[in-house]
């Protein structure tokens, strides 16, 4: 079959079914309840549900909820090899879903739809598949992503997750296999790398955009993370 992207809603009256192709369901708005494989629970925006070919499954959702649904003949290797049914998706893929929705709801263009499908597949292939995260940790991760230029402390992130600092640090490490501040550094450095590669912002501005008001502090952290200074990387 030809890979196909669509925008759908699901009935509040569930019907269990199967199909001969793989299917990925990515909420745009609202929450979906799903029973597939060993997973039975809710899935929110920022997550992806994997339904493999011939796998029995059942969906329910409120009528106002919307989802990008991808019917796929062959899954990317990282997803095909995994037993994880629900995983968190990256920020670039989250933002790309909004473009897909806008395009599909407003215009028919077969060439563009094929290009969108190809790009969607490439973004999927880059996903690191981790088990579905606790909603409290998801809130903290979303806060980090949306406030990367701001001071990010254990205290403020724990408050975002409605956990004590000790509980937050322990749960975050259990869920992501990284410490909180190592995760913050990873997000900041990856964004800095992209900004240095794809924009002409001055080094000072790049540092500020990823949370370092002092250029020396940004340069030092970047050098520690990548093994070369941002100036040399830019060149």
Coordinates of C-alpha atoms in Angstrom, one line a residue:
X1 CA 0.0 0.0 0.0
X2 CA 1.0 3.6 -0.4
X3 CA 1.8 5.4 2.8
X4 CA -1.0 7.7 3.8
X5 CA -1.5 10.6 6.2
X6 CA -4.9 11.8 7.4
X7 CA -6.6 13.8 10.1
X8 CA -9.2 11.9 12.1
X9 CA -11.4 11.8 15.1
X10 CA -12.5 8.6 16.9
X11 CA -16.0 7.6 18.1
X12 CA -16.9 7.4 21.7
X13 CA -18.3 4.0 20.8
X14 CA -15.3 1.7 20.4
X15 CA -15.1 -1.1 17.9
X16 CA -12.2 -3.6 18.1
X17 CA -10.6 -4.3 14.8
X18 CA -7.5 -5.2 12.8
X19 CA -6.0 -4.2 9.5
X20 CA -3.2 -5.5 7.3
X21 CA -1.1 -2.4 7.4
X22 CA 0.8 -0.6 10.2
X23 CA -0.8 2.4 11.8
X24 CA 0.6 5.3 13.9
X25 CA -1.8 7.6 15.8
X26 CA -0.4 10.9 17.1
X27 CA -2.9 13.2 19.0
X28 CA -3.1 16.8 18.0
X29 CA -5.7 17.9 20.5
X30 CA -7.5 15.9 23.2
X31 CA -6.7 12.5 24.7
X32 CA -7.2 9.1 23.2
X33 CA -7.9 5.9 25.1
X34 CA -6.4 2.8 23.5
X35 CA -6.1 -0.9 24.1
X36 CA -3.4 -2.4 21.9
X37 CA -1.0 -5.2 22.7
X38 CA 0.2 -4.9 26.3
X39 CA -0.9 -1.2 26.5
X40 CA -4.3 -0.1 27.9
X41 CA -4.4 3.6 28.8
X42 CA -4.5 7.2 27.6
X43 CA -2.3 8.9 25.1
X44 CA -1.9 12.7 24.8
X45 CA -0.5 15.2 22.4
X46 CA 3.3 14.8 22.1
X47 CA 3.0 11.0 22.1
X48 CA 2.6 8.3 19.4
X49 CA 0.7 5.0 19.4
X50 CA 2.1 2.1 17.4
X51 CA -0.4 -0.4 15.9
X52 CA 1.4 -3.1 13.9
X53 CA -0.1 -4.9 11.0
X54 CA -2.8 -7.5 12.0
X55 CA -2.7 -6.4 15.6
X56 CA -6.1 -6.2 17.4
X57 CA -6.8 -2.8 18.8
X58 CA -9.6 -0.5 20.1
X59 CA -9.7 3.4 20.3
X60 CA -12.0 5.8 22.0
X61 CA -11.9 9.6 22.3
X62 CA -14.1 12.6 22.8
X63 CA -15.6 13.9 19.5
X64 CA -13.6 17.2 19.6
X65 CA -10.2 15.3 19.8
X66 CA -8.1 15.3 16.6
X67 CA -5.3 13.0 15.5
X68 CA -2.8 12.6 12.7
X69 CA -3.0 9.0 11.5
X70 CA -0.3 7.4 9.4
X71 CA -1.1 4.2 7.6
X72 CA 2.3 2.7 6.7
X73 CA 3.3 -0.3 4.8
X74 CA 6.8 -0.6 6.4
X75 CA 7.7 1.0 9.7
X76 CA 11.1 2.6 10.3
X77 CA 13.6 0.1 11.7
X78 CA 13.7 1.8 15.2
X79 CA 9.9 1.3 15.6
X80 CA 9.6 -2.0 13.9
X81 CA 12.3 -3.5 16.2
X82 CA 10.7 -2.1 19.4
X83 CA 7.9 -3.6 21.6
X84 CA 7.0 -0.2 22.9
X85 CA 3.4 0.7 22.0
X86 CA 3.4 4.4 23.1
X87 CA 6.4 6.7 23.1
X88 CA 7.1 10.5 23.4
X89 CA 7.9 12.2 20.1
X90 CA 10.5 15.0 19.6
X91 CA 9.7 18.7 19.4
X92 CA 10.4 18.9 15.7
X93 CA 7.9 16.2 15.0
X94 CA 5.3 17.8 17.3
X95 CA 5.6 21.0 15.3
X96 CA 5.6 19.2 12.0
X97 CA 2.2 17.6 12.9
X98 CA 0.7 21.1 13.0
X99 CA 1.9 21.7 9.4
X100 CA 0.5 18.4 8.3
X101 CA -2.9 19.3 9.8
X102 CA -3.0 22.7 8.2
X103 CA -2.0 21.4 4.7
X104 CA -4.4 18.4 4.7
X105 CA -7.3 20.4 5.9
X106 CA -6.9 23.2 3.3
X107 CA -5.5 21.9 0.0
X108 CA -5.0 18.8 -2.1
X109 CA -1.6 18.5 -3.6
X110 CA -0.4 15.0 -4.3
X111 CA 3.2 15.9 -4.7
X112 CA 3.3 17.9 -1.5
X113 CA 1.5 15.1 0.3
X114 CA 4.1 12.6 -0.8
X115 CA 6.9 14.9 0.3
X116 CA 5.2 15.4 3.7
X117 CA 4.9 11.6 4.1
X118 CA 8.6 11.2 3.3
X119 CA 9.6 13.8 5.8
X120 CA 7.3 12.3 8.4
X121 CA 9.0 8.9 7.9
X122 CA 12.4 10.5 8.3
X123 CA 11.4 12.3 11.5
X124 CA 10.0 9.0 12.9
X125 CA 13.3 7.2 12.1
X126 CA 15.1 9.7 14.3
X127 CA 12.9 9.2 17.3
X128 CA 14.4 7.7 20.5
X129 CA 11.8 5.2 21.7
X130 CA 11.3 5.4 25.4
X131 CA 8.3 3.9 27.3
X132 CA 5.4 6.3 27.9
X133 CA 6.4 8.9 30.5
X134 CA 4.6 9.8 33.7
X135 CA 2.4 12.9 33.0
X136 CA 4.3 14.8 35.7
X137 CA 7.6 14.2 33.9
X138 CA 6.0 15.1 30.6
X139 CA 5.0 18.4 32.0
X140 CA 8.5 19.1 33.2
X141 CA 10.0 18.2 29.8
X142 CA 7.5 20.4 28.0
X143 CA 8.4 23.2 30.4
X144 CA 12.1 22.7 29.6
X145 CA 11.5 22.7 25.9
X146 CA 9.3 25.9 26.0
X147 CA 11.6 27.8 28.4
X148 CA 15.1 26.8 27.3
X149 CA 16.3 30.4 27.5
X150 CA 15.2 30.8 31.1
X151 CA 17.0 29.7 34.3
X152 CA 16.0 26.1 34.8
X153 CA 16.5 24.8 38.4
X154 CA 15.5 21.6 40.1
X155 CA 13.2 23.7 42.3
X156 CA 11.2 25.3 39.5
X157 CA 11.0 22.0 37.5
X158 CA 9.9 20.0 40.5
X159 CA 7.1 22.6 41.2
X160 CA 6.0 22.2 37.5
X161 CA 5.7 18.5 38.1
X162 CA 4.0 18.9 41.5
X163 CA 6.7 16.8 43.1
X164 CA 9.2 17.3 45.9
X165 CA 12.7 17.9 44.6
X166 CA 13.8 14.5 45.8
X167 CA 10.8 12.7 44.2
X168 CA 11.2 14.6 41.0
X169 CA 14.9 13.8 40.6
X170 CA 14.4 10.2 41.3
X171 CA 11.4 9.8 38.9
X172 CA 13.0 11.8 36.2
X173 CA 16.1 9.5 36.2
X174 CA 13.9 6.4 36.2
X175 CA 11.8 7.6 33.3
X176 CA 14.5 9.1 31.1
X177 CA 17.7 7.4 32.2
X178 CA 19.2 10.9 32.6
X179 CA 19.6 13.3 35.4
X180 CA 17.4 16.4 35.2
X181 CA 20.3 18.8 34.6
X182 CA 22.0 16.5 32.1
X183 CA 18.8 16.4 30.2
X184 CA 18.6 20.2 30.3
X185 CA 22.1 20.5 29.0
X186 CA 21.4 18.0 26.2
X187 CA 18.4 20.0 25.0
X188 CA 20.3 23.3 25.2
X189 CA 23.4 22.0 23.4
X190 CA 21.4 20.4 20.6
X191 CA 19.5 23.6 20.0
X192 CA 22.7 25.6 20.1
X193 CA 24.2 23.3 17.6
X194 CA 21.2 23.8 15.3
X195 CA 21.3 27.6 15.7
X196 CA 25.0 27.7 14.9
X197 CA 24.5 25.6 11.8
X198 CA 21.4 27.1 10.3
X199 CA 21.3 30.8 11.4
X200 CA 23.7 33.8 11.4
X201 CA 22.9 34.8 14.9
X202 CA 25.9 36.2 16.8
X203 CA 27.4 33.9 19.3
X204 CA 26.2 36.0 22.2
X205 CA 22.6 35.7 21.0
X206 CA 22.8 32.0 20.5
X207 CA 24.1 31.6 24.0
X208 CA 21.2 33.7 25.4
X209 CA 18.7 31.7 23.4
X210 CA 19.8 28.5 25.1
X211 CA 20.0 29.9 28.6
X212 CA 23.5 31.4 28.9
X213 CA 23.7 35.1 29.5
X214 CA 27.5 35.0 29.7
X215 CA 29.3 34.1 26.4
X216 CA 32.1 32.6 28.4
X217 CA 29.8 30.2 30.2
X218 CA 28.1 29.2 26.9
X219 CA 31.4 28.6 25.2
X220 CA 32.7 26.6 28.1
X221 CA 29.7 24.3 28.3
X222 CA 29.5 23.9 24.5
X223 CA 33.2 22.9 24.4
X224 CA 32.7 20.4 27.2
X225 CA 29.7 18.8 25.4
X226 CA 31.0 18.7 21.8
X227 CA 34.8 18.7 22.3
X228 CA 35.3 22.0 20.4
X229 CA 34.4 25.6 21.0
X230 CA 31.2 27.1 19.3
X231 CA 33.5 29.5 17.3
X232 CA 35.4 26.5 15.8
X233 CA 32.2 24.6 15.3
X234 CA 30.7 27.6 13.4
X235 CA 33.7 27.7 11.1

